C-alpha atoms as one frame of an Amber mdcrd trajectory, in Angstrom:
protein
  25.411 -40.313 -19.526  22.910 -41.398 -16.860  19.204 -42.315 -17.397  16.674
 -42.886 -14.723  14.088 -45.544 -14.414  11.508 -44.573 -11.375  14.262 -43.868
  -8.231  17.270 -45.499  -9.776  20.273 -44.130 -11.841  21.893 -45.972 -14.681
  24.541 -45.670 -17.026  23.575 -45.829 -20.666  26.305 -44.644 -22.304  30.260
 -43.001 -22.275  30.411 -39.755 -24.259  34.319 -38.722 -25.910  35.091 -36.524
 -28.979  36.635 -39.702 -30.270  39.229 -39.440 -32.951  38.295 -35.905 -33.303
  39.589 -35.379 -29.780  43.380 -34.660 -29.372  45.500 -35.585 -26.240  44.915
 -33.464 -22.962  41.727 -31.596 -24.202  40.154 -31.977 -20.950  36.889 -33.109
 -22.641  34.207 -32.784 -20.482  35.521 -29.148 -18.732  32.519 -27.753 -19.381
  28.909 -29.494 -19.691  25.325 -28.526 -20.546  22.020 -30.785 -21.520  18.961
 -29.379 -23.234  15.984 -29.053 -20.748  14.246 -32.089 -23.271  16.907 -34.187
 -22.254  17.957 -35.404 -25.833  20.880 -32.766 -26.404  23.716 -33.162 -24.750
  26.854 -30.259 -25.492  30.576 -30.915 -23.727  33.189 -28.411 -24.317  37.473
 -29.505 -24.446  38.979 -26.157 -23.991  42.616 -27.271 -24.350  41.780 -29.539
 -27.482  44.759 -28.656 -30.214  46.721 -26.775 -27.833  44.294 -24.478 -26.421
  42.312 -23.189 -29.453  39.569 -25.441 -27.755  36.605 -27.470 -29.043  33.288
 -28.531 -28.256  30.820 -31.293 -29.158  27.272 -31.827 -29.019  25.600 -34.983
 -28.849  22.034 -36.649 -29.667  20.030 -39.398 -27.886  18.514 -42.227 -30.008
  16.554 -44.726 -28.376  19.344 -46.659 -27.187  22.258 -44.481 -27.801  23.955
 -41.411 -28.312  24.891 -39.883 -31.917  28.279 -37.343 -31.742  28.092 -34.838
 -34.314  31.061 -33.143 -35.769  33.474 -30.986 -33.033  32.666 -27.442 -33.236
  35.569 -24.564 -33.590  35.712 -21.257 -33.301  37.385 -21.479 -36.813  38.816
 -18.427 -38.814  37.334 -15.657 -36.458  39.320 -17.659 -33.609  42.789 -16.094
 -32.671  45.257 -17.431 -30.197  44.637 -20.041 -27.339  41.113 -18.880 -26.765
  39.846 -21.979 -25.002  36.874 -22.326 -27.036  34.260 -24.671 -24.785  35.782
 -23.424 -21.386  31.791 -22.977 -21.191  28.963 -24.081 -23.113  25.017 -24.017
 -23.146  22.346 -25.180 -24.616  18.317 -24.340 -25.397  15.534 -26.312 -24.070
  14.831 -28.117 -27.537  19.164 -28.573 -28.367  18.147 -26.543 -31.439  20.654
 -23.826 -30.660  24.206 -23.781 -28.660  26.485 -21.100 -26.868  29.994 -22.042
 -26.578  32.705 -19.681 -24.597  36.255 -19.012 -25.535  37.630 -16.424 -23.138
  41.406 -16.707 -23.839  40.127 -15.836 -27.463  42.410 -12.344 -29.129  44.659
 -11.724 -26.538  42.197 -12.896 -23.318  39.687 -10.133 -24.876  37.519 -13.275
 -25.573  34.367 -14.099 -27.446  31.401 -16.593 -28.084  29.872 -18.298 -30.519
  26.500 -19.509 -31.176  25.628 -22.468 -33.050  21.986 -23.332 -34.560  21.120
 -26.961 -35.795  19.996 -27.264 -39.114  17.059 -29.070 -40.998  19.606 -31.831
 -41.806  20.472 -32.252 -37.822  23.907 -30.554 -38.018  25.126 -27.366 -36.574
  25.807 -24.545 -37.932  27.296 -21.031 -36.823  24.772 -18.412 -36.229  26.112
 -14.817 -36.996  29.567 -13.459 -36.266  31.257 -14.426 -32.837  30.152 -12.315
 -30.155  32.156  -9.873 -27.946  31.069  -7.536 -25.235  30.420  -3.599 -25.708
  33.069  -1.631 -23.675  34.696  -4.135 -22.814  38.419  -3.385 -21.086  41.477
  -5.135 -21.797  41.655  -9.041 -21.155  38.354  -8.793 -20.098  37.986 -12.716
 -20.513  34.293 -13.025 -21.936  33.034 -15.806 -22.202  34.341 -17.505 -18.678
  30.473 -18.529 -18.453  27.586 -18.435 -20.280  24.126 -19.085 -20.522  20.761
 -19.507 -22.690  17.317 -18.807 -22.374  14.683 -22.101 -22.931  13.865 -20.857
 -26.504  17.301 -20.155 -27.584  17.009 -16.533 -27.588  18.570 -14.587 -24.704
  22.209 -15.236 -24.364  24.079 -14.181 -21.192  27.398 -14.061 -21.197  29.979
 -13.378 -18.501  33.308 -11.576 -18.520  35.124 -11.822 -15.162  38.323  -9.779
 -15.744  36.729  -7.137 -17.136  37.800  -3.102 -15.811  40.418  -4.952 -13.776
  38.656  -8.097 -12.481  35.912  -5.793 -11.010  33.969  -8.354 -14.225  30.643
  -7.484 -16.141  28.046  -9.324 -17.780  26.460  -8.929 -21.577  22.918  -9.815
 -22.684  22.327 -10.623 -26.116  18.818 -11.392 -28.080  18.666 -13.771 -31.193
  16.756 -14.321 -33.664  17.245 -16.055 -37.579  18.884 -13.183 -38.487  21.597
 -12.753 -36.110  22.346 -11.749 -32.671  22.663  -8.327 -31.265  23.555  -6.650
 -27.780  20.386  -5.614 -25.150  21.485  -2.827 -23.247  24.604  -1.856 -21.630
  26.782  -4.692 -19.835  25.719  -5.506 -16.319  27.653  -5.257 -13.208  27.186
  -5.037  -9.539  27.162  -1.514  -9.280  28.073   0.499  -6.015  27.468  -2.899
  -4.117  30.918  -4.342  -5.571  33.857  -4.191  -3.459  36.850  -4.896  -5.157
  38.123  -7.110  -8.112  35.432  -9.407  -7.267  35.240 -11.090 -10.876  31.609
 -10.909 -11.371  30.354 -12.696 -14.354  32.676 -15.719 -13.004  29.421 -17.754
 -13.259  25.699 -16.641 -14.948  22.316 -18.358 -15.295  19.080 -17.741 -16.984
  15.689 -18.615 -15.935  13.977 -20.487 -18.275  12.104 -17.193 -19.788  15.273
 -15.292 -19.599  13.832 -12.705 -18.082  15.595 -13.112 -14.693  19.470 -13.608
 -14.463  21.987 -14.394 -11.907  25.579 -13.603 -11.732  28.272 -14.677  -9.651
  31.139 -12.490  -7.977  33.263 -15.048  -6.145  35.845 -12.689  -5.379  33.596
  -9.631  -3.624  34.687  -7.985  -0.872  38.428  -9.792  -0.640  37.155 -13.644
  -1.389  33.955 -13.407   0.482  31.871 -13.258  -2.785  28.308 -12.252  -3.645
  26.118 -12.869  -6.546  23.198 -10.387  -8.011  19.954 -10.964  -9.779  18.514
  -9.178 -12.340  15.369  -8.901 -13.814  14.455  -7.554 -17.801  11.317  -5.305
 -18.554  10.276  -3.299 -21.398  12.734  -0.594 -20.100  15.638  -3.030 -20.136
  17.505  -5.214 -17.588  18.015  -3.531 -13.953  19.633  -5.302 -10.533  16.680
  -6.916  -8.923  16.771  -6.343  -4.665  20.317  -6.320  -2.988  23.641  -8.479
  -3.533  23.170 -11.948  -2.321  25.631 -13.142   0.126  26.233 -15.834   2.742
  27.689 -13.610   5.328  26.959 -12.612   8.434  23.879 -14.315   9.353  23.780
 -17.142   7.014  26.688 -18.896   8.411  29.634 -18.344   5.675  32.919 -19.277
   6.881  35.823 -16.336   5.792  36.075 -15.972   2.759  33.966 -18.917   1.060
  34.073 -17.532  -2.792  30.426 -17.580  -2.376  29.244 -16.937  -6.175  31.604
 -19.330  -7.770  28.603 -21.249  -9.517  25.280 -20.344  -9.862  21.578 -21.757
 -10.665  17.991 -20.201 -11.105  15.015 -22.394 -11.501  13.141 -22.167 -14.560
  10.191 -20.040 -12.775  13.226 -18.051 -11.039  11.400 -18.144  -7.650  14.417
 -20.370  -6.301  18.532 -19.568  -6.856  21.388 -21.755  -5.907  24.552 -20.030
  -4.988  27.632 -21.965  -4.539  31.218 -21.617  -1.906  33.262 -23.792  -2.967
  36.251 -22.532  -0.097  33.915 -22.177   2.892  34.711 -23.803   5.888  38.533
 -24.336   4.924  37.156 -25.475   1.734  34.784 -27.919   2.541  32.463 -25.548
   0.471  28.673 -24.787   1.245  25.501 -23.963  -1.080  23.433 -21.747  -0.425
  19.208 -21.505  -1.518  17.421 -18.643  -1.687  13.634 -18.263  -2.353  11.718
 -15.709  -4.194  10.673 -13.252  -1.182   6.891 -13.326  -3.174   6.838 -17.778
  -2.578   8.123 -17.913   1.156   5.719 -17.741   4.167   5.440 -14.115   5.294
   4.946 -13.613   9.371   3.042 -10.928  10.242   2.091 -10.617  14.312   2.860
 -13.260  16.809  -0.016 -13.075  19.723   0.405 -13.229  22.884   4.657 -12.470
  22.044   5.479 -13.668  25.159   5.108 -16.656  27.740   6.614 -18.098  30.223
   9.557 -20.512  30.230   8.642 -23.461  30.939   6.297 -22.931  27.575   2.869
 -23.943  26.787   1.749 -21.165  25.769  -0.800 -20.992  22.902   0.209 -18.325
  20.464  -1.402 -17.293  16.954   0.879 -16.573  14.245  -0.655 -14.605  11.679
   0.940 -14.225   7.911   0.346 -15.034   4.370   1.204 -18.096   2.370   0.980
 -20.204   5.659  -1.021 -23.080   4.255   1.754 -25.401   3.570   4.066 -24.848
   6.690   5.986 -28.400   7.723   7.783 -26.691  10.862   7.174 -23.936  13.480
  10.192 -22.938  15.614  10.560 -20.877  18.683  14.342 -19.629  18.571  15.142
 -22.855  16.826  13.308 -25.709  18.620  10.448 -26.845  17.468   6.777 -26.224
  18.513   3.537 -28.578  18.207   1.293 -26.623  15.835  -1.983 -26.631  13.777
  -2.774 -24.649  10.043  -5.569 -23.162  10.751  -5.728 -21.177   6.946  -2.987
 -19.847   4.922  -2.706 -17.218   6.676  -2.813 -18.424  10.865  -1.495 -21.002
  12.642  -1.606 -21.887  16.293   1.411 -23.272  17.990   2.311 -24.104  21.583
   5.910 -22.519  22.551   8.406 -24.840  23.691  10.454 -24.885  26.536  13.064
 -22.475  26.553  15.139 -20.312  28.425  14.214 -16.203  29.172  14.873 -13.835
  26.481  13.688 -12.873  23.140  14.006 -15.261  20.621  12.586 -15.331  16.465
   9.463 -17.363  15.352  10.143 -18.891  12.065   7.676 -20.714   9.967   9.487
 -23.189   6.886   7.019 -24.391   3.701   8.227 -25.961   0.502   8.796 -22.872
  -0.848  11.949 -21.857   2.177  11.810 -20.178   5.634   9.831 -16.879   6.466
  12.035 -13.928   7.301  14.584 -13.858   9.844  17.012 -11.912  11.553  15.718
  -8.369  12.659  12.482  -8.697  10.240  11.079 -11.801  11.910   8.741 -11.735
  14.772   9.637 -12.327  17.946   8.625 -14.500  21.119   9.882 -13.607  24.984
  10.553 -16.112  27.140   9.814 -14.634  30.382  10.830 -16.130  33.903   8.753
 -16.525  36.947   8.737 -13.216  39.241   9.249 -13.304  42.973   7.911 -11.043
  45.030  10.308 -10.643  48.202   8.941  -7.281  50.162   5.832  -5.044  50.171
   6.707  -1.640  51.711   4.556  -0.499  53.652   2.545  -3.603  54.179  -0.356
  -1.753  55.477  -2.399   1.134  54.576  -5.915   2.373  54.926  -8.778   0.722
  53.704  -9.961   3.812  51.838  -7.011   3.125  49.617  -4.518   5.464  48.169
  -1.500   3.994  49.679   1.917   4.691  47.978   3.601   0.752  47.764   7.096
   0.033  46.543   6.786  -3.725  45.474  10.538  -4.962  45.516  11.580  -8.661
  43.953  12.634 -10.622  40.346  11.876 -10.956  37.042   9.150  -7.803  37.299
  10.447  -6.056  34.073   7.184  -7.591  32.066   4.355  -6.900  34.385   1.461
  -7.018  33.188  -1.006  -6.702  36.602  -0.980  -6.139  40.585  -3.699  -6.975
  42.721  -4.502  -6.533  46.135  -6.903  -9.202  46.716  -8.824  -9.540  43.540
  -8.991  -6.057  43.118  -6.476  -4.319  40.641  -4.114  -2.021  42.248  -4.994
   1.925  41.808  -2.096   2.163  39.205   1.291   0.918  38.638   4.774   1.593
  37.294   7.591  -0.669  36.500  10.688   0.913  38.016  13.074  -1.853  36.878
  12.832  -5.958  36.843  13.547  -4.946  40.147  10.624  -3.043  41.527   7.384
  -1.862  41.103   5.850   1.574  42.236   1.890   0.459  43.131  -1.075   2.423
  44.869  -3.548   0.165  47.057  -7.299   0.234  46.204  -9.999   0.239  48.320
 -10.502  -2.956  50.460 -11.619  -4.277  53.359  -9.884  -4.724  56.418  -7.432
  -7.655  57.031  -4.344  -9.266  55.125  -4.783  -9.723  52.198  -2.309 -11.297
  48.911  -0.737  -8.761  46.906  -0.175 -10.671  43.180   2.446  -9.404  40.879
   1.273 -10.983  37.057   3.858 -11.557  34.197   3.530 -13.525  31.290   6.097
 -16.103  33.202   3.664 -16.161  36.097   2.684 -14.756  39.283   5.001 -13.624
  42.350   2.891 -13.268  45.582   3.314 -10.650  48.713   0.892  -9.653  51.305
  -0.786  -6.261  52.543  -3.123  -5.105  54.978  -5.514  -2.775  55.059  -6.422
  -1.044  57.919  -9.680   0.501  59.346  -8.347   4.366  60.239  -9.342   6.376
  62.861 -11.942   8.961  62.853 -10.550  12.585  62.987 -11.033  14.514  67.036
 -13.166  16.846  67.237 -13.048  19.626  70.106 -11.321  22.706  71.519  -8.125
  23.106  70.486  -6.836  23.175  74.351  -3.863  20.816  75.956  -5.163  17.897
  76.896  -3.366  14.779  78.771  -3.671  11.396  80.137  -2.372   9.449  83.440
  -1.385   6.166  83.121   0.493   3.552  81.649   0.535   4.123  77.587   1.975
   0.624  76.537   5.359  -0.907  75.525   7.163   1.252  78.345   6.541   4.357
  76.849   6.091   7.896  78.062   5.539  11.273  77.613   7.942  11.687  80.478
   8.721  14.719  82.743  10.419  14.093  86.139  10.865  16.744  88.713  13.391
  18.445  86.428  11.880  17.926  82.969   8.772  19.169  82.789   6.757  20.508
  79.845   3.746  21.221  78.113   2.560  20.708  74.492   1.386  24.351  73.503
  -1.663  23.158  71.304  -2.541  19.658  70.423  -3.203  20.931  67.012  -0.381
  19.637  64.917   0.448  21.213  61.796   1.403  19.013  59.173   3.753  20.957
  56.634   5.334  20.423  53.129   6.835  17.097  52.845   4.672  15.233  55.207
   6.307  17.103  58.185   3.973  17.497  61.392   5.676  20.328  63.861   5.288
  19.439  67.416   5.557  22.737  69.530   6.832  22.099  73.136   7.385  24.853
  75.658  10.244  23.579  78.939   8.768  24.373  82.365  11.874  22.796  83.947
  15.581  23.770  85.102  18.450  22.951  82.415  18.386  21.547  79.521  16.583
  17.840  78.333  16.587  15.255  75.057  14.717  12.406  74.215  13.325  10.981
  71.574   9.375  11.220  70.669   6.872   9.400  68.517   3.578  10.035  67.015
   1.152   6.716  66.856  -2.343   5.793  65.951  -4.169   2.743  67.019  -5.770
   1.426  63.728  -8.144  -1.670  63.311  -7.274  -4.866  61.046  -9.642  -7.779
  60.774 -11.295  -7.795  64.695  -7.678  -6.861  66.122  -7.086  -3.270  67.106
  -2.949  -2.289  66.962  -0.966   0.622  68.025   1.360   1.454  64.929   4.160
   4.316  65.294   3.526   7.046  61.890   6.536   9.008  62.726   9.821   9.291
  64.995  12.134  12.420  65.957  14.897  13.799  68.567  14.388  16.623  70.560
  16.772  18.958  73.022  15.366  22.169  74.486  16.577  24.659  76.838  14.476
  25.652  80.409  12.073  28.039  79.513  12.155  27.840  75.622   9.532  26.958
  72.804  10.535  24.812  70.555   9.316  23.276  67.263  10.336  19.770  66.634
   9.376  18.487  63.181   9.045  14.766  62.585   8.721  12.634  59.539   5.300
  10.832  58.794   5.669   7.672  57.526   4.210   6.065  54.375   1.426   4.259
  56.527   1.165   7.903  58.394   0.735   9.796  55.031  -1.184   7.151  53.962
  -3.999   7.869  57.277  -4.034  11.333  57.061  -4.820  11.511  53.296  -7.716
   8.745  53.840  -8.754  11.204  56.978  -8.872  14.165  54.490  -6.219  15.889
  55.967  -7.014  15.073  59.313  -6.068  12.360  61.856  -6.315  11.644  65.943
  -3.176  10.642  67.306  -1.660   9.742  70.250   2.198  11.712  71.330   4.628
   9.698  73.473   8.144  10.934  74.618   9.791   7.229  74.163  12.754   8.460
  76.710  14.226  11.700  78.742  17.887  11.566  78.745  19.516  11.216  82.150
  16.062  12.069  83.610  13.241   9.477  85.742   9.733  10.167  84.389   6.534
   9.258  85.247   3.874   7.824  82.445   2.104  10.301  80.449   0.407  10.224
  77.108  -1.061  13.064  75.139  -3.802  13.030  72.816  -3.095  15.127  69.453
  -4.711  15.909  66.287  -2.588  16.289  62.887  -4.044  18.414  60.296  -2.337
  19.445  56.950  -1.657  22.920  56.918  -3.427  24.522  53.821  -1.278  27.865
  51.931  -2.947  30.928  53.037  -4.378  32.846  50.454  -2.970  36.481  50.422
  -5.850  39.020  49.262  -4.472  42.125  46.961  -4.391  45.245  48.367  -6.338
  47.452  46.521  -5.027  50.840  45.361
């Protein structure tokens, strides 16, 4: 026995059944000590043989006082192994002793009360379990309540090792069953020996039992709580497996503990980790911290973000972490606390907050934090549009998955849809003309591009009649026809069809047969600098003599013109070359307009 004085340990005194003790009794098997301190009980299973023994001891003020080895006496049959387990009450003044080789390995208990005079007496008959199945072993572990009136009692080869678990309640008169026995119910797997190890809380209203052998060696434990109804399984099986780190097979139940409130359990492994062994702690889900929102649940990498964690029982938090490191935080009340994410790479990661009292949820149920990288912007297609807005972007780059905002300038786009971390589908506002910086916003930063918006030009007016110019057009182009080649727009009205297609009509005044290729361009203001831009491109080959409708394309910056010009826009035609042919300069002047569906009047009857 071991006293302690302040933070030291020492040995006051060496406890043996003495003469009453026979050779290999292996005294000391079994062990229990009143919650008082002054009550000490040690069991010798094999004493004489295997019948068993047990003795319980006293403190004095300097020493301990051994009173006479208890037996299971006439009612014990066979080797039982009386004291494979023992317990004791919080004041010593009653003791539970275990025999589970007892009749055959049906096995029994025995409980023991201490008398006026100091010694201990049997209280009532030996105990067995109700239903119990062949070699069911009760008694393998056992426990007692504070007051020395629940007894729990565990059986672990009972119904074929599956195991069960009896309650009994005491009083002076005797000791008699509550309720049916316990087991694990449809959560078992296998001969999983539950009631291999039991506890009590100090109440006994809350139990725990051990199934070391659950689910092929893996092992569980269950608790259970009583109410006026009776005893029923209190939340799931405990285990250590898969997220709590137990190594195959561990035996995880093998020994058990409760604390006297029953707000913390111990569960111990003896063979995990190749039989290094683990323990495991769990907390009363009503004592540990409880997360609730994490906000804002995302930041970038590099961290520093400052995030409010909202939950109850908060007050008391010693650690903060952001997918396991640490974070710098304050307690603002028990139920926020403001911490500053760490450094850490992308992804999603748990926020866990740890009190006295354990860890706040984890796994799927605990909130979570994304780490989000920096996005780069790499291409803005078109990069120009009109400054009434309303152009159709495609915003191509990395890391865009998590946007939160474009801007063209400072102003927010028109809308905005994430395509993939890949892209982004934006329509320009209204702006000014000039270049301005398109700004992609994620909660890992900003990735920049550029636009520009363009002043467009103002619809034509007029007759509807051809129209051309002599001269040089620019850049080498034409609107071309030689001697041979020769032909004439038929209006300079251009329809504009479904799909953004304008249909240029030419009619061939010349001999054989001529292709080129044509464009459609608009000069368009930026800033003080006026530019010719090209809208749309297409082939043409046509016969002497023939009409022919070529339709061409419009661009994104050529949509983009006409819908600012309300269906409408000047534009300037330019054959770009005549195959095989010499051809002199020639520009014509055009006007696109988007042809509107006719509507068709009923005939009336």
């Amino acid at each position: 026995m071991f006293t302690r004085a302040g933070s030291s340990w020492t040995l006051q005194s060496t406890l043996t059944g003495g003469e009453e003790e026979g050779v290999e009794g292996h005294f000391g098997r079994s062990v229990a000590l009143s919650g008082d301190g002054k009550t000490a009980v040690i069991g010798a299973p094999a004493n004489g043989g295997g019948g068993g023994a047990a003795w319980a001891f006293t403190r004095g003020s300097s020493s301990w006082e051994r009173h006479p080895k208890l037996t299971g006496g006439a009612e014990a049959h066979g080797a039982s192994f009386f004291g494979r387990s023992v317990a004791v009450s919080g004041d010593g003044g009653h003791v539970l002793i275990g025999a589970p080789g007892d009749s055959g390995f049906m096995g029994a208990a025995w409980v023991f009360a201490r008398s006026e005079s100091g010694t201990y007496k049997q209280q009532g008959p030996k105990l067995a379990g109700a239903e119990e199945t062949p070699e069911g072993r009760f008694g393998h572990s056992v426990a007692l309540s504070q007051d020395g009136t629940t007894a729990l009692i565990g059986g672990r080869g009972d119904n074929n090792g599956a195991g069960a678990a009896w309650v009994f309640a005491g009083s002076g008169e005797g000791w008699s069953p509550q309720g049916g026995k316990l087991t694990g119910g449809k959560e078992e797997s296998g001969a999983g020996e539950f009631g291999y190890s039991v506890t009590l809380s100090a109440d006994g209203d809350s139990a725990l039992v051990g199934a070391p052998h659950d689910a092929g060696g893996i092992g569980a434990a269950w608790l259970f709580a009583r109410s006026s109804e009776g005893w029923s399984m209190d939340g799931p099986k405990l285990t250590g497996v898969p997220k709590l780190g137990e190594v195959h097979k561990g035996w995880f139940g093998s020994s058990v503990a409760l604390s006297a409130d029953a707000n913390a359990a111990m569960v111990g492994a003896p063979n995990d980790s190749a039989r290094a062994g683990a323990v495991w702690v769990f907390a009363d889900p009503a004592t540990i911290p409880l997360l609730g929102e994490v906000s804002p649940n995302a930041g970038p990498v590099a961290g520093g973000t400052s995030v409010t964690i909202t939950g109850t029982r908060l007050a008391q938090a010693s650690k903060v972490e952001f997918g396991g490191t640490e974070a710098a935080f304050t307690v603002n009340s028990a139920s926020t606390i403001t911490a500053v994410s760490p450094a850490h790479v992308a992804g999603r990661v748990p926020v866990i907050v740890t009190t006295p009292e354990g860890e706040s949820q984890g796994g799927s149920a605990a909130p979570t934090f994304t780490y989000v990288a920096a996005p780069g912007v790499s291409e803005v297609t078109p990069d120009e549009g009109p400054t009434t807005g309303g152009t159709p972007v495609s915003i191509t780059g990395s890391h865009l998955s998590e946007t939160t905002a474009v801007s063209f300038g400072s102003v927010a786009a028109s809308s905005f849809t994430v395509v993939s971390a890949k892209e982004i589908k934006a329509v320009s506002p209204a702006g000014p003309a000039g270049k301005v910086t398109v700004t992609v916003t994620t909660p890992g930063g900003a990735g920049r591009g550029h636009f520009t918006f363009v002043t467009p030009p103002a619809p034509q007016g007029g007759s509807s009649g051809a129209s051309t110019q002599l001269g040089s057009t620019g850049s080498g182009g034409v609107l071309g026809f030689g001697p041979l080649c020769r032909a004439s727009l038929l209006s300079r009205n251009i329809a504009v069809l479904s799909h953004a297609r304008a249909a240029v009509r030419l009619i061939w005044r010349g001999s054989g047969t001529c292709a080129g290729t044509l464009k459609l361009s608009v000069r368009v203001k930026s800033g003080k600098r006026v530019r010719t831009k090209t809208i749309a491109t297409g082939r043409f080959s046509i016969a002497a003599g023939k009409v022919r409708t070529i339709n061409v394309k419009l661009n994104r910056l050529g949509q983009s013109l006409l819908g600012a010009g309300h269906g409408k826009l000047r534009a300037s035609l330019v054959v770009v070359s005549v195959t095989g042919h010499a051809s002199s300069p020639r520009t014509a002047s055009v006007r696109l307009a988007v042809q509107r569906p006719r509507k068709v009047k009923a005939l009336k009857r």
